[in-house]
Amino acid sequence: MPQTIAVIDFGSQYTQVIARRIRECQVYSKIYHYSTPAEQLRADGVVGIILSGGPSSVFSPKAPMPDQALFTLGVPVLGICYGIQLMGRLLGGKVAKSDHREYGHGTLTIRKPGRLFARLPKKLKVWNSHGDRLIKLPPGFTAIGTTDNSEFAVIEDLKRNFYGIQFHPEVFHTERGVDVVRNFLVGVCRARQDWTTADFIRKSVADIRAVVGKSRVLLGLSGGVDSSVAAALIHKAIGRQLTCVFVDNGLLREGERAQVESLYARNFKIDVRVVDASALFLRRLKGVTDPEQKRKIIGRTFVEVFEKSLKSIGGASFLAQGTLYPDVIESVAIGNNPAALIKSHHNVGGLPERMKLKLLEPLRELFKDEVRAVGSAVGLPREVVWRQPFPGPGLGVRVIGEITRESLAVLRQADAILQHEMMESGWYWKVWQSFAVFLPVKSVGVVGDERNYAYVIGLRIVESIDAMTADWTRLPYDLLQRISSRITNEVRDVSRVVLDVSSKPPATIEWE
Ligand code: XMP
């Protein structure tokens, strides 16, 4: 097992960022709910503890409090923001209540680098976001860094190996923040830097073999990053004992099914069964215009078709899923912490229980960027590893209103042109998503000498970090012009192309 650094979550929107920064230093980190008993941390063999920030005030009666026994485990503790205030409060210092938050950039001056700021400049730009602050040190601590607003911006107790930082080293806006984190992990906790992609793959392949034995594993392949990486990894471990099922729901993009067949079946020699259920999906969607109803029909039909195809394959003991770490973290929901909103995609319609299949989730310890690294290392091409997200209901939520074969065909053609131009220009890799939307509105155009009464295609191209918020991408005009004229010239039944310039919020990324 890799050595573990525990990140104790007090509801900060940055908790997952801390865990990722630690892993970027090649040290394994795990997020724990703030109420986790210290004994659990001891049993897990954690070699260091980070107390996250959080939106609460330590003075609030509802302030999340950790098990104080964690200060007696004998492992180093670093408190960040709310974490430093907690340490101040619980270890005998004094915290002052404040009615307003100190938010944004500040300058940190380091008086004595100690272990935390070893080999770092004496002045650093740092990012603050806190209300309360420490005004009297707990016994045993000394202050080694100050900001304009805080005499105790960095504190340490070298004897007990306790440290506190008032600002956020984990965010991008803090200069050399990751070096501060690394100094804590390596310089203070003496953690082994053994969390590497190669180590993960080796361990994971061995684990999968041990768990699966001679049984068969089924996996629903969508072509997205997570299921693709899970398939490639499991295949590396057990080869033909893995069978993948790819459902063609009739709502796929141009060439998508052929790509899946050629990449996985031909290149990787994975046993992929393509189930063509497009007629069933389109029949059930006939006449349906309400977006939520469309989603429900597509979701329900998928589970039904998937279950039937798994049954027809038969003889398997495991169902594999590309569940990621953010799906399994029990995030603390305080304020508007976006991490707490991430829903679990677990157990497609309760299928594993119904079919008495055990779950195999080889990516459940990984963040998305780590999944991509594993994908590249097992030989998946860039087009898969860095593929843009595509919604489960597919083009079903990109044809506005009723879905027909004709509207799908128009949308597919327009979308293929958009994707081609985005790839050719390199913009595909720079944006979060780029796709076409079919609008069931006809407008007048003119082709040659004739009037042409045809449909409208919307272009949706956005930048985002996590899909919670998004902004429209300022593509160069000549690229937009090329996309637009190719669509109106090459796709019959389209007379007009419009660009969506809405941000999220108030709009959403998809149109339905
Ligand atoms: P919205 O439209 O809510 O989209 O801003 C946020 C992200 O989620 C994707 N999305 C979906 N993914 N099933 C999915 O698997 C869905 O029903 C669905 N709706 C939206 C969307 O593409 C974007 O990345």
XYZ file of C-alpha atoms and ligand atoms in Angstrom:
536
model
C 0.000 0.000 0.000
C 1.242 3.532 -0.679
C 1.726 5.700 2.414
C -1.289 7.918 2.975
C -1.701 11.593 3.790
C -5.131 12.256 5.274
C -6.957 15.404 4.171
C -9.630 16.141 6.760
C -12.546 17.826 5.009
C -14.293 20.715 6.744
C -16.330 21.630 3.670
C -13.829 23.729 1.756
C -14.422 24.136 -1.937
C -10.683 23.411 -2.273
C -10.548 20.071 -0.412
C -10.214 18.039 -3.593
C -7.608 20.475 -4.866
C -5.474 19.828 -1.765
C -5.733 16.072 -2.327
C -4.708 16.525 -5.960
C -1.738 18.756 -5.113
C -0.486 16.057 -2.740
C -0.789 13.450 -5.445
C 1.004 15.733 -7.901
C 3.905 15.408 -5.460
C 3.572 11.620 -6.007
C 2.286 10.990 -2.515
C -1.036 9.177 -2.034
C -3.772 11.217 -0.361
C -7.235 10.361 0.849
C -10.086 12.666 1.868
C -11.740 11.939 5.230
C -14.957 13.360 6.637
C -14.192 15.745 9.513
C -15.853 13.437 12.014
C -13.594 10.457 11.212
C -12.280 8.928 14.466
C -8.536 9.311 14.996
C -8.386 5.541 15.490
C -9.456 5.088 11.879
C -6.585 7.298 10.733
C -4.195 5.275 12.856
C -5.581 2.007 11.455
C -5.101 3.349 7.909
C -1.474 4.101 8.760
C -1.611 7.771 7.755
C 1.788 9.466 7.885
C 0.529 13.060 7.922
C -2.702 15.003 8.370
C -3.897 18.158 6.615
C -6.863 20.015 8.090
C -8.677 21.674 5.179
C -10.192 25.110 5.057
C -13.939 25.560 5.246
C -16.663 28.185 5.115
C -17.559 27.946 8.821
C -16.444 30.132 11.694
C -14.912 28.276 14.627
C -17.310 30.296 16.791
C -20.412 28.892 15.150
C -22.293 26.351 17.290
C -22.465 24.223 14.135
C -18.725 24.513 13.410
C -17.437 21.135 12.187
C -15.018 19.759 14.795
C -12.531 16.929 14.273
C -11.796 14.125 16.695
C -9.253 15.926 18.900
C -7.389 12.667 19.444
C -5.843 13.210 16.024
C -3.418 15.587 17.747
C -2.168 12.665 19.828
C -1.420 10.247 16.991
C 2.200 11.367 16.787
C 1.979 12.264 13.087
C 2.585 15.747 11.642
C -0.463 18.004 11.246
C -0.831 20.983 8.900
C -3.837 23.260 9.342
C -4.874 25.404 6.384
C -7.141 28.458 6.881
C -10.075 27.082 8.940
C -7.561 24.374 9.902
C -5.151 26.877 11.516
C -8.034 28.472 13.403
C -9.149 25.078 14.655
C -5.626 24.338 15.861
C -5.523 27.745 17.541
C -8.824 27.122 19.279
C -8.266 23.486 20.238
C -4.617 23.751 21.277
C -4.923 26.754 23.591
C -4.450 29.867 21.398
C -6.937 32.619 20.668
C -8.966 33.278 17.542
C -10.699 36.583 16.805
C -14.104 36.730 15.248
C -14.405 38.804 12.139
C -17.493 40.044 10.362
C -15.919 40.204 6.923
C -13.679 37.865 4.970
C -10.170 38.753 3.877
C -10.313 37.662 0.281
C -7.759 37.736 -2.533
C -4.044 38.355 -2.928
C -1.701 39.187 -0.073
C 2.060 39.225 0.357
C 3.620 36.744 2.712
C 6.928 37.558 4.393
C 8.863 34.615 5.754
C 11.022 35.434 8.752
C 12.421 31.962 9.229
C 11.952 29.355 6.489
C 11.892 26.352 8.846
C 10.938 23.095 7.114
C 7.766 24.349 5.469
C 9.409 27.175 3.525
C 12.813 25.594 2.958
C 14.387 26.704 -0.357
C 11.600 29.219 -1.044
C 11.820 33.011 -1.522
C 11.336 35.213 1.542
C 8.411 37.042 -0.084
C 5.569 35.272 -1.867
C 2.202 36.265 -3.269
C -0.467 34.224 -1.518
C -4.238 33.743 -1.798
C -6.411 34.451 1.225
C -10.013 33.593 1.880
C -10.842 33.716 5.566
C -13.025 35.466 8.105
C -11.703 34.675 11.596
C -8.002 34.844 12.377
C -5.566 33.695 14.981
C -4.522 36.463 17.414
C -2.688 34.501 20.128
C -0.470 31.499 19.531
C -1.166 28.209 21.253
C 1.639 27.149 23.665
C 4.620 25.600 21.899
C 4.080 27.468 18.618
C 6.124 30.260 17.044
C 5.151 32.486 14.137
C 7.493 32.263 11.151
C 5.553 34.212 8.524
C 3.339 37.293 8.376
C 1.038 39.023 5.912
C -0.251 42.622 6.018
C -3.325 41.461 7.868
C -2.011 38.642 9.944
C 0.836 38.458 12.386
C 0.398 34.683 12.493
C 0.119 33.734 8.828
C 2.492 30.764 9.244
C 3.059 29.049 12.582
C 4.976 25.977 13.685
C 5.550 23.782 16.685
C 8.663 21.850 15.727
C 8.523 19.592 18.761
C 5.097 18.174 17.981
C 5.415 18.719 14.209
C 2.288 20.873 14.026
C 2.049 23.620 11.407
C -0.548 26.184 10.437
C -1.011 28.409 7.376
C -3.594 31.149 7.153
C -3.645 31.320 3.321
C -4.348 28.619 0.713
C -1.174 26.937 -0.614
C -3.268 24.588 -2.766
C -4.739 27.194 -5.115
C -3.138 28.278 -8.319
C -2.991 31.961 -7.230
C -0.525 31.197 -4.415
C 3.063 31.398 -5.689
C 5.066 28.200 -5.101
C 2.118 26.775 -3.150
C 2.808 23.245 -4.351
C 6.394 23.559 -3.037
C 5.012 24.383 0.410
C 2.812 21.286 0.205
C 5.784 19.190 -0.969
C 7.948 20.509 1.883
C 5.279 19.345 4.316
C 4.954 15.915 2.709
C 8.593 15.149 2.108
C 10.464 17.438 4.517
C 8.127 17.049 7.489
C 6.132 13.818 7.062
C 8.981 11.982 5.260
C 6.311 10.470 3.020
C 7.424 8.083 0.267
C 6.867 9.536 -3.208
C 5.573 6.281 -4.616
C 2.235 7.347 -6.063
C 3.183 7.136 -9.750
C 1.225 6.037 -12.800
C 3.516 3.063 -13.398
C 3.196 1.900 -9.773
C -0.567 2.333 -9.882
C -0.891 0.276 -13.062
C 1.342 -2.493 -11.728
C -0.568 -2.717 -8.457
C -3.935 -2.416 -10.139
C -3.201 -5.172 -12.673
C -2.108 -7.477 -9.833
C -5.215 -6.603 -7.766
C -7.602 -7.178 -10.674
C -6.020 -10.570 -11.379
C -6.229 -11.568 -7.721
C -9.834 -10.445 -7.284
C -11.192 -11.757 -10.581
C -9.356 -15.067 -10.748
C -10.742 -17.065 -13.639
C -14.142 -15.314 -13.699
C -15.502 -13.192 -16.500
C -15.999 -9.444 -16.304
C -18.550 -7.361 -18.212
C -18.152 -3.651 -18.847
C -20.421 -1.067 -20.443
C -18.217 0.843 -22.840
C -19.424 4.317 -23.746
C -16.291 5.466 -25.535
C -15.796 8.183 -22.884
C -12.530 8.566 -20.995
C -13.496 6.694 -17.824
C -15.014 3.556 -19.301
C -12.284 3.423 -21.960
C -9.453 3.590 -19.438
C -11.196 1.055 -17.188
C -11.559 -1.288 -20.180
C -7.929 -0.928 -21.255
C -6.637 -1.458 -17.722
C -8.823 -4.494 -17.025
C -7.932 -5.912 -20.420
C -4.242 -5.522 -19.587
C -4.873 -7.568 -16.450
C -7.181 -10.335 -17.692
C -7.309 -10.096 -21.507
C -10.190 -12.028 -23.066
C -11.882 -12.650 -19.706
C -13.226 -9.116 -20.232
C -16.250 -8.550 -22.471
C -17.369 -5.008 -23.265
C -20.840 -4.019 -24.324
C -21.325 -0.929 -26.449
C -24.928 0.165 -26.933
C -25.744 2.045 -30.129
C -28.733 4.093 -29.022
C -29.127 5.852 -32.346
C -28.042 9.099 -30.703
C -24.315 8.793 -31.408
C -22.201 11.165 -33.395
C -20.900 10.583 -36.912
C -18.519 7.622 -37.027
C -18.611 7.011 -33.273
C -19.621 3.385 -33.424
C -17.044 2.620 -36.143
C -14.317 4.254 -34.022
C -15.176 2.109 -31.031
C -15.179 -1.028 -33.161
C -11.856 -0.242 -34.792
C -9.992 0.988 -31.713
C -11.056 -1.548 -29.103
C -11.883 -4.581 -31.160
C -9.196 -4.338 -33.842
C -6.313 -2.490 -32.120
C -6.673 -3.642 -28.550
C -8.208 -7.030 -29.397
C -10.819 -6.442 -26.706
C -13.990 -8.524 -26.973
C -16.508 -5.756 -27.767
C -20.145 -6.606 -28.457
C -21.963 -3.819 -30.254
C -25.689 -3.857 -29.573
C -27.690 -1.923 -32.132
C -30.764 -0.698 -30.261
C -31.222 2.494 -32.268
C -34.620 1.509 -33.648
C -35.989 0.850 -30.146
C -34.679 4.148 -28.744
C -36.007 6.205 -31.648
C -39.383 4.492 -31.516
C -39.757 5.285 -27.823
C -38.678 8.880 -28.373
C -41.137 9.497 -31.192
C -43.241 12.567 -30.523
C -41.503 13.359 -27.205
C -40.363 16.960 -26.854
C -39.879 17.503 -23.115
C -36.133 17.361 -22.261
C -36.582 15.594 -18.923
C -38.903 13.026 -20.422
C -36.405 12.383 -23.210
C -33.646 11.862 -20.631
C -35.829 9.470 -18.633
C -36.767 7.408 -21.681
C -33.143 7.236 -22.857
C -31.864 6.314 -19.375
C -34.516 3.657 -18.795
C -34.121 2.131 -22.220
C -30.360 2.029 -21.803
C -30.568 0.061 -18.564
C -33.098 -2.316 -20.110
C -31.037 -2.951 -23.258
C -27.803 -3.190 -21.302
C -29.258 -5.672 -18.820
C -30.690 -7.811 -21.596
C -27.404 -7.906 -23.471
C -25.464 -8.785 -20.312
C -27.879 -11.622 -19.668
C -27.485 -12.898 -23.201
C -23.701 -12.913 -22.813
C -24.082 -14.624 -19.442
C -21.597 -16.418 -17.246
C -19.927 -13.381 -15.682
C -19.351 -12.652 -11.994
C -18.267 -9.023 -12.229
C -19.606 -5.807 -13.651
C -16.861 -3.220 -14.186
C -17.474 0.510 -13.975
C -15.280 3.550 -14.525
C -16.215 5.139 -11.186
C -13.741 7.876 -10.156
C -12.617 9.124 -6.766
C -14.762 12.301 -6.780
C -17.821 10.025 -7.184
C -17.064 8.129 -3.999
C -15.876 10.882 -1.672
C -18.388 11.615 0.998
C -18.031 15.397 0.637
C -19.007 17.731 3.455
C -21.927 19.900 2.368
C -21.496 23.327 3.930
C -22.358 26.536 2.078
C -22.044 26.243 -1.678
C -19.159 23.807 -1.799
C -19.389 22.506 -5.385
C -17.683 19.214 -4.488
C -20.675 18.360 -2.328
C -22.914 18.587 -5.389
C -21.083 15.913 -7.328
C -23.459 13.027 -7.576
C -22.605 9.402 -7.546
C -23.016 7.668 -10.900
C -22.992 4.370 -9.143
C -24.716 1.170 -10.019
C -26.586 1.810 -13.263
C -30.222 1.382 -12.221
C -29.385 -1.052 -9.402
C -28.283 -3.534 -12.035
C -25.389 -5.226 -10.206
C -27.638 -6.269 -7.301
C -30.412 -7.499 -9.581
C -27.990 -9.538 -11.645
C -25.997 -10.652 -8.621
C -22.801 -9.247 -10.089
C -19.914 -7.992 -7.997
C -18.646 -4.516 -8.846
C -15.145 -3.997 -10.176
C -14.105 -0.341 -10.062
C -10.383 -0.087 -10.794
C -10.384 3.739 -11.057
C -12.187 4.501 -7.809
C -9.026 5.879 -6.207
C -8.198 8.237 -9.079
C -8.907 11.830 -10.021
C -9.659 12.581 -13.675
C -6.152 13.806 -14.486
C -4.727 10.597 -13.039
C -7.153 8.542 -15.132
C -5.868 10.325 -18.222
C -2.276 9.553 -17.257
C -3.170 5.864 -16.838
C -4.989 5.916 -20.184
C -1.924 7.282 -21.990
C 0.355 4.822 -20.230
C -1.717 1.827 -21.338
C -1.601 3.059 -24.915
C -4.938 4.767 -25.520
C -4.683 7.512 -28.176
C -4.966 11.218 -27.395
C -8.411 11.350 -29.047
C -9.734 9.046 -26.319
C -7.685 10.249 -23.349
C -8.441 13.918 -23.971
C -11.897 13.445 -25.463
C -14.370 16.163 -24.578
C -17.253 15.134 -22.300
C -20.325 13.836 -24.134
C -23.640 13.488 -22.292
C -25.146 10.050 -21.699
C -28.331 10.943 -23.656
C -26.064 11.917 -26.560
C -27.519 13.839 -29.475
C -30.913 13.288 -27.862
C -30.399 16.479 -25.833
C -28.826 18.329 -28.761
C -31.781 17.969 -31.087
C -34.141 20.484 -29.581
C -37.719 19.256 -29.466
C -38.734 16.029 -31.163
C -35.977 13.678 -32.263
C -36.293 12.346 -35.796
C -33.918 10.439 -38.044
C -33.792 13.488 -40.336
C -32.895 15.971 -37.599
C -30.256 13.570 -36.258
C -28.727 13.228 -39.721
C -28.526 17.011 -40.143
C -27.021 17.455 -36.691
C -24.464 14.674 -37.262
C -23.221 16.260 -40.451
C -22.963 19.737 -38.949
C -21.305 18.430 -35.794
C -18.747 16.430 -37.801
C -17.740 19.602 -39.663
C -17.400 21.504 -36.402
C -15.291 18.745 -34.820
C -13.088 18.473 -37.897
C -12.364 22.213 -37.954
C -11.778 22.295 -34.177
C -9.268 19.430 -34.479
C -7.532 20.884 -37.542
C -7.065 24.245 -35.854
C -6.003 22.687 -32.526
C -8.862 24.433 -30.708
C -10.523 21.108 -29.859
C -7.864 20.488 -27.189
C -8.103 23.971 -25.686
C -11.829 24.090 -24.942
C -14.041 22.132 -22.541
C -16.679 21.221 -25.102
C -17.510 22.141 -28.676
C -20.659 20.842 -30.318
C -23.511 21.642 -32.646
C -27.167 21.912 -31.669
C -30.114 21.327 -33.997
C -32.830 23.982 -33.741
C -36.218 22.992 -35.106
C -36.724 26.432 -36.569
C -36.757 27.160 -40.257
C -35.384 30.377 -41.643
C -35.054 31.733 -45.146
C -31.794 31.528 -47.046
C -30.800 31.898 -50.619
C -28.844 29.340 -52.626
C -27.958 30.337 -56.178
C -31.054 32.060 -57.402
C -33.416 30.128 -55.216
C -34.896 30.758 -51.848
C -34.141 28.031 -49.388
C -36.291 27.531 -46.289
C -34.169 25.437 -43.928
C -33.055 24.708 -40.365
C -30.738 26.550 -37.976
C -27.614 25.068 -36.360
C -26.322 26.520 -33.092
C -22.640 26.312 -32.169
C -21.856 25.785 -28.497
C -18.164 26.120 -27.641
C -17.265 26.652 -23.995
C -14.393 26.823 -21.576
C -14.736 25.391 -18.105
C -12.778 23.748 -15.307
C -15.423 21.418 -13.921
C -18.670 22.090 -15.859
C -20.111 23.864 -12.788
C -19.479 27.210 -14.450
C -18.556 27.894 -18.062
C -17.910 30.740 -20.445
C -18.228 30.853 -24.226
C -14.944 30.604 -26.075
C -13.766 33.552 -28.145
C -12.829 31.579 -31.260
C -11.036 33.493 -34.022
C -13.512 35.000 -36.511
C -11.909 33.322 -39.511
C -12.334 29.900 -37.875
C -15.981 30.649 -37.072
C -16.456 31.819 -40.604
C -14.982 28.603 -42.032
C -17.181 26.433 -39.795
C -20.263 28.429 -40.659
C -19.764 28.473 -44.409
C -18.854 24.792 -44.535
C -22.033 23.881 -42.623
C -24.334 26.020 -44.776
C -22.631 24.839 -47.983
C -22.306 21.167 -47.177
C -25.339 20.332 -45.059
C -28.552 20.369 -47.001
C -31.460 21.661 -44.950
C -29.370 24.184 -43.030
C -29.625 27.814 -44.046
C -28.190 29.528 -40.992
C -25.545 29.033 -38.283
C -25.717 30.919 -34.986
C -23.200 31.199 -32.160
C -24.243 30.733 -28.533
C -22.655 33.503 -26.445
C -24.221 32.607 -23.084
C -22.216 31.777 -20.010
C -23.163 29.242 -17.326
C -24.856 30.429 -15.180
C -27.430 31.589 -16.125
C -27.462 29.259 -19.166
C -26.338 25.622 -19.018
C -23.753 24.075 -21.319
C -26.225 21.802 -23.094
C -29.360 23.338 -24.581
C -31.682 20.791 -22.994
P -25.048 21.387 -18.245
O -25.842 21.371 -19.511
O -25.829 20.934 -17.053
O -23.881 20.308 -18.454
O -24.356 22.708 -18.011
C -22.807 20.125 -17.605
C -21.987 18.955 -18.124
O -22.711 17.733 -18.000
C -22.948 17.155 -19.263
N -24.340 16.681 -19.247
C -24.714 15.397 -19.082
N -23.996 14.275 -18.920
N -25.974 13.009 -18.803
C -24.627 13.082 -18.803
O -23.976 12.050 -18.695
C -26.787 14.080 -18.951
O -28.004 13.968 -18.960
C -26.103 15.344 -19.087
N -26.544 16.612 -19.246
C -25.447 17.404 -19.328
C -22.708 18.254 -20.271
O -22.307 17.752 -21.545
C -21.643 19.076 -19.605
O -20.353 18.520 -19.793
